[in-house]
Coordinates of C-alpha atoms and ligand atoms in Angstrom, one line a residue:
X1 CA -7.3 10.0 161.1
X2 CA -9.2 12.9 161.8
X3 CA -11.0 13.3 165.3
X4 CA -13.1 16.3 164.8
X5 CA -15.3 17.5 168.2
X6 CA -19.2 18.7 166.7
X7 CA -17.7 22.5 167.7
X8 CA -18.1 23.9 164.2
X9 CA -21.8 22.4 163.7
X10 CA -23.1 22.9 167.3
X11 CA -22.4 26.2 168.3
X12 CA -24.2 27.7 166.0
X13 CA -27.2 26.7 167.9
X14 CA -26.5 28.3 171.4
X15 CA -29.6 29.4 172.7
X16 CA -31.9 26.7 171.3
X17 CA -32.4 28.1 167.9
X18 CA -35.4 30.7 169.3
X19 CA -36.1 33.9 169.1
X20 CA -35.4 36.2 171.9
X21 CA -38.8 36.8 172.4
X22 CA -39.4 33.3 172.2
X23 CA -37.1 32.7 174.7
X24 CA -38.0 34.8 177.0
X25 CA -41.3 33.0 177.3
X26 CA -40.1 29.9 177.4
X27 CA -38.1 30.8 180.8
X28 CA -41.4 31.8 182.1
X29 CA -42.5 28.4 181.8
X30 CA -39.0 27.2 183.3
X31 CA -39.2 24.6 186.3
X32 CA -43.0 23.2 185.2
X33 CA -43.8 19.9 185.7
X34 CA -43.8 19.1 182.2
X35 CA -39.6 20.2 181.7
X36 CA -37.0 22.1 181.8
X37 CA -37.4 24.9 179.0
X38 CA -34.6 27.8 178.3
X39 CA -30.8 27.8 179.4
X40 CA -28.4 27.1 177.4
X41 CA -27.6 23.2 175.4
X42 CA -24.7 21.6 176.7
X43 CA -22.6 20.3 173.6
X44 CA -20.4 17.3 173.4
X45 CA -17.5 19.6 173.2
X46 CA -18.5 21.6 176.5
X47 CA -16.2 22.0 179.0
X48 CA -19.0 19.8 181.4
X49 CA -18.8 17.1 179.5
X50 CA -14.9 17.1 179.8
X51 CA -14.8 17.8 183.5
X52 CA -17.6 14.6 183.7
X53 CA -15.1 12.4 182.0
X54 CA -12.3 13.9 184.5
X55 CA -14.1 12.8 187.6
X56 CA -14.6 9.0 186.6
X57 CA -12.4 6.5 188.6
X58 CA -9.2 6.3 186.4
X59 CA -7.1 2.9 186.4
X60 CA -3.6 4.7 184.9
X61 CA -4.4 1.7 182.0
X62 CA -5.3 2.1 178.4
X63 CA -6.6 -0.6 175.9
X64 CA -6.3 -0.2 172.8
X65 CA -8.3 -1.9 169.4
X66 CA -8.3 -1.0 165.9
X67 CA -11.9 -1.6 163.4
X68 CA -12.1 -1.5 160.0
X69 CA -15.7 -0.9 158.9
X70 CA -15.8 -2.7 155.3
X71 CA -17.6 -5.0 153.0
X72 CA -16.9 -8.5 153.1
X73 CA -17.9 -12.3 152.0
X74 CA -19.4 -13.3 154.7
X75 CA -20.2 -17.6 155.3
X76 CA -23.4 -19.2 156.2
X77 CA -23.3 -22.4 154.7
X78 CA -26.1 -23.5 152.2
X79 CA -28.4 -20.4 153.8
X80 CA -26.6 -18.5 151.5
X81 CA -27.1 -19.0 147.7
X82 CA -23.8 -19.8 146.4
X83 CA -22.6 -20.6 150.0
X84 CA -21.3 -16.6 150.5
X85 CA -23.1 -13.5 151.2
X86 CA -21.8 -10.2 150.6
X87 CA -22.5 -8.1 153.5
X88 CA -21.0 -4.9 156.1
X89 CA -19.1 -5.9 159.1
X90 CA -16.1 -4.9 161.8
X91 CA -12.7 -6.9 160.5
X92 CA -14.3 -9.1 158.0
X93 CA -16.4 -11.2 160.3
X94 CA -20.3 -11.7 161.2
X95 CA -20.0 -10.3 164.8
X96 CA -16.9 -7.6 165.3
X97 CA -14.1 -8.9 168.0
X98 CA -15.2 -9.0 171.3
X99 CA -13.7 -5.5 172.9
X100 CA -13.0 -5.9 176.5
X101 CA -11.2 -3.5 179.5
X102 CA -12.0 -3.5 183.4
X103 CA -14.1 -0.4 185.3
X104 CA -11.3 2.6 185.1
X105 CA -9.4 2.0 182.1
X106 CA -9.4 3.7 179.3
X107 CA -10.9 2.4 175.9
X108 CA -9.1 3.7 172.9
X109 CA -10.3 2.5 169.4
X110 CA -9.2 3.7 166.0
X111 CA -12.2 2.9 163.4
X112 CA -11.2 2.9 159.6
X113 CA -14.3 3.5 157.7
X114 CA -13.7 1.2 154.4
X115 CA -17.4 1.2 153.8
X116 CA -18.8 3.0 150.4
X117 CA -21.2 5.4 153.0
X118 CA -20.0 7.4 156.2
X119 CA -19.9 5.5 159.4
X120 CA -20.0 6.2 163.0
X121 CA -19.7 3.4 166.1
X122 CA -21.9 3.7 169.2
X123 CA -21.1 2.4 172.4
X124 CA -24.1 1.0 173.8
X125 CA -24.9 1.3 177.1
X126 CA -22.1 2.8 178.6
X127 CA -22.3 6.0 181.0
X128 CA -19.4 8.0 178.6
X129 CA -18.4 11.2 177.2
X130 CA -21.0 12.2 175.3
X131 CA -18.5 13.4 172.4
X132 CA -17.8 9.8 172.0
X133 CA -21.5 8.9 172.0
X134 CA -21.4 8.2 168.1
X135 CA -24.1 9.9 166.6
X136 CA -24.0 11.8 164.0
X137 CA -24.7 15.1 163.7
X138 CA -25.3 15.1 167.9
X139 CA -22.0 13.9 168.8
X140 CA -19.9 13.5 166.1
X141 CA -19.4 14.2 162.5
X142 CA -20.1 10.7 161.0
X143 CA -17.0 9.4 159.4
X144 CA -16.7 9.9 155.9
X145 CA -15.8 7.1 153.3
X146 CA -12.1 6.5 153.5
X147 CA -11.8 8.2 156.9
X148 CA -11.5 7.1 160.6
X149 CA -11.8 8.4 164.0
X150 CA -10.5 7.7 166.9
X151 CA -12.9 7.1 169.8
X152 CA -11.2 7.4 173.6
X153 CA -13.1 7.1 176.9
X154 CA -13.3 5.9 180.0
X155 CA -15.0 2.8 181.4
X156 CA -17.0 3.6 184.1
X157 CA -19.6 0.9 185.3
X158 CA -18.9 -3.6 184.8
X159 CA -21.0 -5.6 182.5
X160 CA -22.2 -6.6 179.2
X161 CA -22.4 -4.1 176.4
X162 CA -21.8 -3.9 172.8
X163 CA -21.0 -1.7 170.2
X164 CA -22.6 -0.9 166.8
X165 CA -23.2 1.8 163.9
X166 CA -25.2 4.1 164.9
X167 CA -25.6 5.3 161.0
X168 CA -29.3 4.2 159.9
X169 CA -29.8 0.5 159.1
X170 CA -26.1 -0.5 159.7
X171 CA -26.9 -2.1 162.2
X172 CA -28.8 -4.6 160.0
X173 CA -26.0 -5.7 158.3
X174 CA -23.1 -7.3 160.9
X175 CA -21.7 -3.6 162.1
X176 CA -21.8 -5.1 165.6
X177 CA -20.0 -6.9 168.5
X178 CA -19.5 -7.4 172.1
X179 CA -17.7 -5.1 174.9
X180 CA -17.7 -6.5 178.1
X181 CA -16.4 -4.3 181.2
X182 CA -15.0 -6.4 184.0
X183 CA -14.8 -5.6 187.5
X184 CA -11.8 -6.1 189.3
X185 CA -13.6 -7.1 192.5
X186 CA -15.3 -9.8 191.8
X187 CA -15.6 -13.0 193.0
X188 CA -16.3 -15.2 189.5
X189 CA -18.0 -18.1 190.4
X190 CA -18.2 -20.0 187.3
X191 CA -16.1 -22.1 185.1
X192 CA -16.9 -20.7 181.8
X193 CA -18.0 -17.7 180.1
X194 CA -19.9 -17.5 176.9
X195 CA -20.6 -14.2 175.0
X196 CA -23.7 -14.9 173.0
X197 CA -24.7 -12.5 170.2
X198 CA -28.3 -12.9 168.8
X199 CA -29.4 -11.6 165.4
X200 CA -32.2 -11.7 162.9
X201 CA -30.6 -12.1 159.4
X202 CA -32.0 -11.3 155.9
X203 CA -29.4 -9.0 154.1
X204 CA -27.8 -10.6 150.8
X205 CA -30.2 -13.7 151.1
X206 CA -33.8 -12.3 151.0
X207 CA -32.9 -8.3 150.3
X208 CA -31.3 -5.8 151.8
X209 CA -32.4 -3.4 155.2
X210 CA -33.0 -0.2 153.1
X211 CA -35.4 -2.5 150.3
X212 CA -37.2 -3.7 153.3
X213 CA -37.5 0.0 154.6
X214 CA -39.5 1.0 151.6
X215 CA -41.8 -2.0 151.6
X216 CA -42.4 -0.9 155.4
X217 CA -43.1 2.4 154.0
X218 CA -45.5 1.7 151.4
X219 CA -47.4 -0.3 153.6
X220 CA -50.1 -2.9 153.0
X221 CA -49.4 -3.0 149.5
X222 CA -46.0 -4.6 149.8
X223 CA -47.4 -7.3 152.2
X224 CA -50.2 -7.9 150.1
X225 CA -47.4 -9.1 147.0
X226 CA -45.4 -11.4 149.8
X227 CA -42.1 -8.9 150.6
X228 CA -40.4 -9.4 154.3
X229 CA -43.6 -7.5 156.2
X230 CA -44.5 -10.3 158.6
X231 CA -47.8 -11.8 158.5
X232 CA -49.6 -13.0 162.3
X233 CA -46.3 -12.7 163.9
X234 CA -47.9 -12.4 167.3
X235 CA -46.2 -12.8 171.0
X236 CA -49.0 -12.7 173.9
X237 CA -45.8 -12.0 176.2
X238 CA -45.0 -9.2 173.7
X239 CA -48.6 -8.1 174.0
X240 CA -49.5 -8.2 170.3
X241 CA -48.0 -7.6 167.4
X242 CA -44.7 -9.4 167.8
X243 CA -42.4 -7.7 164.9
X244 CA -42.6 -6.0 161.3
X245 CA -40.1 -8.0 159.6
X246 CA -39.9 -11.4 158.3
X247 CA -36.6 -12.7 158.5
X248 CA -34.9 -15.9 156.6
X249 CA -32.6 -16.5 159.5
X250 CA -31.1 -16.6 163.2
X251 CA -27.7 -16.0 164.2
X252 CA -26.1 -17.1 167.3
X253 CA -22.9 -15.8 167.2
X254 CA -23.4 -15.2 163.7
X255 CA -24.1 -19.2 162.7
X256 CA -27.1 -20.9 161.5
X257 CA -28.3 -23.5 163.7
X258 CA -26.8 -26.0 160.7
X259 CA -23.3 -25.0 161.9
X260 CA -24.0 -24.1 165.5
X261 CA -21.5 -22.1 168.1
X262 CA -20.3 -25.5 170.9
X263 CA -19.1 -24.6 174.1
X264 CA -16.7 -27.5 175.8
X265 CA -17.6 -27.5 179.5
X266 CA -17.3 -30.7 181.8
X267 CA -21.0 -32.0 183.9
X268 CA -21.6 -29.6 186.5
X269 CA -19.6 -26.6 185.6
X270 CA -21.2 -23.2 185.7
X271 CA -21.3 -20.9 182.9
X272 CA -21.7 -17.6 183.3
X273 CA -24.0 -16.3 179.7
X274 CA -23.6 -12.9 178.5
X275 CA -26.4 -12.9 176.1
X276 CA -27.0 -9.6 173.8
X277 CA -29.8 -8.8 171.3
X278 CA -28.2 -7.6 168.3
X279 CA -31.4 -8.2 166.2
X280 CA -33.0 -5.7 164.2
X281 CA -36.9 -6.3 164.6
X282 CA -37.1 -9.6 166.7
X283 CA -37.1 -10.1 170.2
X284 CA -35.5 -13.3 171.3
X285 CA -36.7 -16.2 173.9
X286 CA -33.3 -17.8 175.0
X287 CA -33.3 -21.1 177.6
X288 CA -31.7 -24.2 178.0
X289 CA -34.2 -27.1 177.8
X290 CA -32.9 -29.7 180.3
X291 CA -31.6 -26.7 182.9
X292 CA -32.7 -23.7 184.3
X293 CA -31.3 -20.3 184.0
X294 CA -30.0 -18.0 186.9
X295 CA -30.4 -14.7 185.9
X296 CA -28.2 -12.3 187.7
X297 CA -27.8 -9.2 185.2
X298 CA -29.7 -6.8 182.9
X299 CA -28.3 -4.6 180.6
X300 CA -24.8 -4.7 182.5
X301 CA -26.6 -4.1 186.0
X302 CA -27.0 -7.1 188.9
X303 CA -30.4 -7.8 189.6
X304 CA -31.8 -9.7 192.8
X305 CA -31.3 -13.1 191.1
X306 CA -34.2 -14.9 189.8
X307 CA -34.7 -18.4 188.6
X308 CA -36.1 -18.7 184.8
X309 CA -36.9 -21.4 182.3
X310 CA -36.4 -18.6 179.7
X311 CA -35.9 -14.8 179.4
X312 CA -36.7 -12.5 176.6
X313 CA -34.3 -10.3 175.2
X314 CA -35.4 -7.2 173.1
X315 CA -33.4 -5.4 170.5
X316 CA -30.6 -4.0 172.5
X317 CA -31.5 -5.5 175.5
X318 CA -28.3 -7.6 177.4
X319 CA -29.1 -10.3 180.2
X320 CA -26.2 -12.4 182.0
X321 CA -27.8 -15.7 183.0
X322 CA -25.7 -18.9 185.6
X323 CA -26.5 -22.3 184.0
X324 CA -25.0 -25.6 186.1
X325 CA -23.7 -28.3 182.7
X326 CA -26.0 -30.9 182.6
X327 CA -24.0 -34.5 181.1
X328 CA -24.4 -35.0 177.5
X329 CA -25.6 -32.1 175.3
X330 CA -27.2 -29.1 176.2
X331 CA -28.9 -26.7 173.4
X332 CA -29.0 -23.2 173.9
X333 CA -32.1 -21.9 171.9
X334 CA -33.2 -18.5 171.2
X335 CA -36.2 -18.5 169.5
X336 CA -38.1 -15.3 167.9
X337 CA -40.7 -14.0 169.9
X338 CA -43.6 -14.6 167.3
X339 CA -42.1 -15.7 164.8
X340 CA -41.1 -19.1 163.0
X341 CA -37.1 -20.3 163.4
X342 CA -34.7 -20.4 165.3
X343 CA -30.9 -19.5 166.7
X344 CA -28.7 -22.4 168.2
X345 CA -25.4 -22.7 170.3
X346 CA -25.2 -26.2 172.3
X347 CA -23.1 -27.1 175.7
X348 CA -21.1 -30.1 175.1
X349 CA -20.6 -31.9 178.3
X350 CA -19.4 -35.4 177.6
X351 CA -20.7 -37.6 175.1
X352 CA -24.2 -38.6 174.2
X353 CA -26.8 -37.9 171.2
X354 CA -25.7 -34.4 168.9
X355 CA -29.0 -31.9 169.8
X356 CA -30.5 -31.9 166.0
X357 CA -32.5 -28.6 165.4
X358 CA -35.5 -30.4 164.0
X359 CA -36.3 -32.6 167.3
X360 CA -36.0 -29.7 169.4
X361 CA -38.6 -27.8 171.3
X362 CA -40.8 -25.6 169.6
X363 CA -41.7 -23.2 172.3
X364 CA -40.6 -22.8 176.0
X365 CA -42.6 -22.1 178.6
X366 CA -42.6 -21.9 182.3
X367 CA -41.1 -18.9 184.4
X368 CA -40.4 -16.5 181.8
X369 CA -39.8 -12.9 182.0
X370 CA -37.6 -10.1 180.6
X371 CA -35.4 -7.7 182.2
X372 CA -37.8 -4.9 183.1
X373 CA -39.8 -7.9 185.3
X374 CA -36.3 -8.0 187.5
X375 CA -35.5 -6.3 190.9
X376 CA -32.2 -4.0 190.9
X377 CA -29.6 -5.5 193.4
X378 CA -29.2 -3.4 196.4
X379 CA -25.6 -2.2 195.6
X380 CA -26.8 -0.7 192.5
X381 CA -30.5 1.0 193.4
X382 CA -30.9 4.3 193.4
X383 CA -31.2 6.4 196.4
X384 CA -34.9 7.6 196.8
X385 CA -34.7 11.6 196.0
X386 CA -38.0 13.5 194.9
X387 CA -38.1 14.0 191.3
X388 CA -37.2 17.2 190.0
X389 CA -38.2 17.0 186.2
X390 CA -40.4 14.9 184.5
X391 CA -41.0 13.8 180.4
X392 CA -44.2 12.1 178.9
X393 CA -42.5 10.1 175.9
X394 CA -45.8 8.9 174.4
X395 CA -44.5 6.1 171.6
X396 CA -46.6 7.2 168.2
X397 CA -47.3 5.9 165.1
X398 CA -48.5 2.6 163.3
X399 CA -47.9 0.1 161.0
X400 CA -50.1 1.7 158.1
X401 CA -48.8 4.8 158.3
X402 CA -45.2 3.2 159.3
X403 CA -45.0 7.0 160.7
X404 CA -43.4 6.1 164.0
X405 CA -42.7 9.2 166.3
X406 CA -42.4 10.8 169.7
X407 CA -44.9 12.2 171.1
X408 CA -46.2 12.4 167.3
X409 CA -43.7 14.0 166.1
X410 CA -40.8 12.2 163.1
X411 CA -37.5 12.7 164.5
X412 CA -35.5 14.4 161.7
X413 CA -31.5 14.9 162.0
X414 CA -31.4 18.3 160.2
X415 CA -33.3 19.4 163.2
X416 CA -32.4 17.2 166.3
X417 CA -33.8 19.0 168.7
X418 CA -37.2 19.7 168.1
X419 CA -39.2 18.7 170.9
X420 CA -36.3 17.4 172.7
X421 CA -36.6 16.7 176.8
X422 CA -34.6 19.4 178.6
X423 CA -32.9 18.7 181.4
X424 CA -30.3 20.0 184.2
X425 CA -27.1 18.6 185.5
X426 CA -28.3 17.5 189.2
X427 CA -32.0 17.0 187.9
X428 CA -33.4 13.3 189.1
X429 CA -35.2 12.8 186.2
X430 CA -38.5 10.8 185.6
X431 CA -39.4 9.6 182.0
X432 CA -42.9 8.0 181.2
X433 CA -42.8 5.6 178.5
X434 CA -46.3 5.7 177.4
X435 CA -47.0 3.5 174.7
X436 CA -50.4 4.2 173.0
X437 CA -49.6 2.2 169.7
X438 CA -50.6 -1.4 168.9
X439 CA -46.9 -2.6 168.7
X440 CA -44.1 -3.4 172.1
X441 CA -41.1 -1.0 171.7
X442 CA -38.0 -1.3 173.3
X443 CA -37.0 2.2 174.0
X444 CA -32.9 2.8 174.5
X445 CA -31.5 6.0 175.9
X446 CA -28.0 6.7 175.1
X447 CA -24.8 7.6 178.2
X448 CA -27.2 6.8 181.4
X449 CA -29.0 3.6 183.0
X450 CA -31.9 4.0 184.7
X451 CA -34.2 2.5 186.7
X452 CA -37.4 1.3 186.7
X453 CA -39.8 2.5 189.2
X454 CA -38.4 2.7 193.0
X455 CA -37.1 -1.0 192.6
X456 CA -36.6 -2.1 189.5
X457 CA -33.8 -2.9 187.3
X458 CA -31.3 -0.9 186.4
X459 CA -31.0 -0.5 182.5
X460 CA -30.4 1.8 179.3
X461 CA -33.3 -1.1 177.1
X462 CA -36.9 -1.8 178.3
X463 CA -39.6 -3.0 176.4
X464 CA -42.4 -1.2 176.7
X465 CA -45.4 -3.4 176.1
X466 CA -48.6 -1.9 174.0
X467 CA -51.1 0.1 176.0
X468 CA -48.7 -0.1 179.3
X469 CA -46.9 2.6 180.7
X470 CA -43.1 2.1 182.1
X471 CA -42.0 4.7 184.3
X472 CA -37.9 5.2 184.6
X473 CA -35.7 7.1 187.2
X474 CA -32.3 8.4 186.3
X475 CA -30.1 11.0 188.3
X476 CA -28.8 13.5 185.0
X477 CA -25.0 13.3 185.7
X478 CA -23.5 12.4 182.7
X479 CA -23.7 16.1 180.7
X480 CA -24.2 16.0 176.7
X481 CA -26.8 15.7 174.0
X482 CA -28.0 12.3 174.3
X483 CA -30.2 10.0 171.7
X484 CA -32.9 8.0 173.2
X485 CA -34.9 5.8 170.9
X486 CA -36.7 2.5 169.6
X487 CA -33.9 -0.2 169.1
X488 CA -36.4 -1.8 166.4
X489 CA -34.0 -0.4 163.8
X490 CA -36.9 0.1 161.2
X491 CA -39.1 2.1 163.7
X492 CA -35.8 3.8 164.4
X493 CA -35.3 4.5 160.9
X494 CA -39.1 5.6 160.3
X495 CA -38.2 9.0 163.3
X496 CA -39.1 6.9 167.0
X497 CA -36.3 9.0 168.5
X498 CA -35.2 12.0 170.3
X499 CA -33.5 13.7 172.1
X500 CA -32.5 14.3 176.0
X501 CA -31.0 17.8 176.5
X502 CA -29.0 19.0 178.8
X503 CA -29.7 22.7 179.6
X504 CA -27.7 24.9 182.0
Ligands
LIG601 CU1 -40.5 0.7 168.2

């Protein structure tokens, strides 16, 4: 097992690659309303970042999980020619296990990387030690075939969160699962709980992610001969366009509606849903027709609850939802925003008719939102503070092209920081997610949640609608090199991604 800290690769770079002269002019410019411009980065291995992790609430306890990254056959019934699939995942199974400590403890997990390709696992959502981020290059060596690493950190904040490779289009494949932080002070008020995981699924029955990459970037050409580019896929909630990607099927925790997930629950119990958007380019629409959804979380965070008919999740986004059992069967749809299919679970709650996919609903309508429509409950808003640095992100690029950027500019690993967004431990930061591009984006940043607008939920996911602009608050605690980015892996992929910088 080797644990290596990014000392050897970072500190090369100490006074952000620039000349002296260069430098020197940049601190004139310090403290504009633009940025933060000179100082010094603060790496993962940076005495900050350790004294950061020092000062979270500790519980004295430890959990501890082993993962083996590998290839495996992998069973979807007749989807699947053949009735197997070979594909990537965490212990030889469609979703990894479900990982799960309280607020305090500490998280140790030793990854074995059996996968032909280097590996890394990041921890999505959580506020942690930015060493244990999992990006390459930024955080971490990746892990090499054959290696591991072992990942240790504290948990700081309660809710729903996952974990996945952050290593290009891992993620498409099953590198993926659920981590749930629980607080020890709360009241649970429900019977049940059921951690959903939604995916869109082609790899091993219509390609693989990397052959759909290169039909993205050639363009119209590859749509024109019928590859996975999808044709009309359009979401008027989504504001347009509503993916790039065709996909053959939906997962709900990693089953096709044919051999759907059941939960057991009695008439009238409540189930608390932990519902997370594993997907790769499909934003979901999950409701129960026949009961309503009370939503009370995004992305981990409580919101001022809000009665729905639906929510929409994007890629990365998490929302926990109450539902009260109906008698009988209840089906649990998440259908793709846009698109045709469909993922499937079902609430059994005494007997009745089986829910067949094909006499299901089509659409659901009614009192729909997502989670950047929500209100951040009170015990979680931030304190109003005048902001003290402030980021355009404009969201660049198009479909043609496929030439998705920041601020126009391809993110490119050899050189990370290139137009990253500079900021100072203290610094209540304000980021505008401008989005001039014909296609919603939900944009992720990595170790903080923030909030949107004075009010507005608490997240580290938002979709960020074509044309609209969504402004998000975060106070810059959490010291590191952090990735922020599209969670549409293939835009990802294409260079919509940065980095935020802290400076000292
Ligand atoms: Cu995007």
């Amino acid at each position: 097992m080797n644990s290596s800290t990014p000392h050897t690769i970072l500190q090369r770079r100490d006074f952000l690659g620039l000349s002296v002269a260069a430098a020197s002019a940049a601190l004139l410019t310090a403290c504009t309303p633009s940025g933060r411009s000179g100082g010094q980065r603060i790496y993962a291995g940076d005495a900050a970042v350790r004294a950061a992790e020092d000062a979270r609430p500790s519980s004295g306890k430890t959990v501890t999980a082993a993962l083996t990254a590998a290839p495996f056959a992998a069973d979807l019934g007749a989807a699947a020619a053949g009735g197997t699939l070979s594909t990537w995942g965490y212990d030889g199974a469609m979703n990894g296990p479900l990982l799960r400590g309280s607020v305090g403890d500490r998280l140790e997990v030793a990854l074995a990387n059996r996968l032909p390709e280097p590996t890394s696992i990041h921890w999505h959502g959580l506020a942690l030690a930015n060493s244990q981020d999992g990006v390459e290059k930024l955080t971490q060596e990746a892990t090499a075939a054959g290696a591991g690493f072992n990942y240790g950190f504290k948990l700081s904040h309660p809710g729903t969160y996952w974990y996945h490779s952050h290593m290009e289009l891992q993620r498409e494949r099953a590198l993926y699962g659920a981590l749930i932080v629980d607080d020890p002070d709360e009241r649970k008020d429900y019977d049940h709980e059921w951690v959903i995981l939604l995916d869109d699924w082609l790899d091993g029955v219509t390609g693989s992610p990397e052959e759909v990459l290169a039909e993205l970037n050639q363009g119209m050409g590859s749509m024109m001969r019928g590859g996975h580019m999808a044709m009309g896929s359009v979401s008027p909630f989504l504001g347009g366009d509503a993916g790039d990607v065709r996909y053959p099927l939906h997962l709900f925790n990693g089953r096709v509606p044919a051999d759907p997930d059941t939960l057991a629950a009695r008439p009238g119990d409540r189930v608390r849903l932990r519902i997370i958007n594993a997907a790769g380019d499909t934003a979901y629409r999950v409701g129960a027709p026949g009961a309503r959804l009370t939503v009370t979380h995004t992305d981990g965070f409580p919101v001022e609850p809000k009665d729905a008919d639906a929510v929409v999740l994007g890629m990365g986004e998490r929302i926990d939802a109450l539902l009260t059992v109906p008698a009988g069967w209840t089906p649990l749809m998440a259908l793709p925003e846009g698109k045709a299919g469909l993922a499937l679970g079902r609430i059994r709650a005494g007997s009745g008719r089986e829910p067949v996919p094909a006499a299901l609903p089509s659409r659901i309508n009614g009192e729909v939102f997502d989670g950047g429509r929500l209100t951040s409950a009170a015990s979680v808003r931030l304190p109003r503070k005048p902001v003290t640095v402030r980021h355009a992100v404009r969201l660049t690029g198009s479909m043609m092209g496929y030439n998705w950027g920041i601020n126009g500019r391809r993110f490119a690993m050899d050189s990370p920081y290139d137009g990253a967004l500079a900021v100072r431990q203290g610094d209540r930061v304000q980021l505008d997610f401008i989005n001039p591009s014909v296609m919603w984006h939900p944009m992720h940043l990595h170790g903080h949640t923030f909030q949107i607008g004075e009010s507005g939920a608490r997240k580290d996911t938002v979709i960020v609608r074509p044309g609209a602009t969504v402004s998000v608050l975060f106070d810059a605690d959490n010291p590191g090199q952090w990735l922020y980015h599209c969670h549409n892996a293939y835009h990802a992929a294409s260079g919509m991604m940065g980095v935020l910088s802290y400076v000292r």
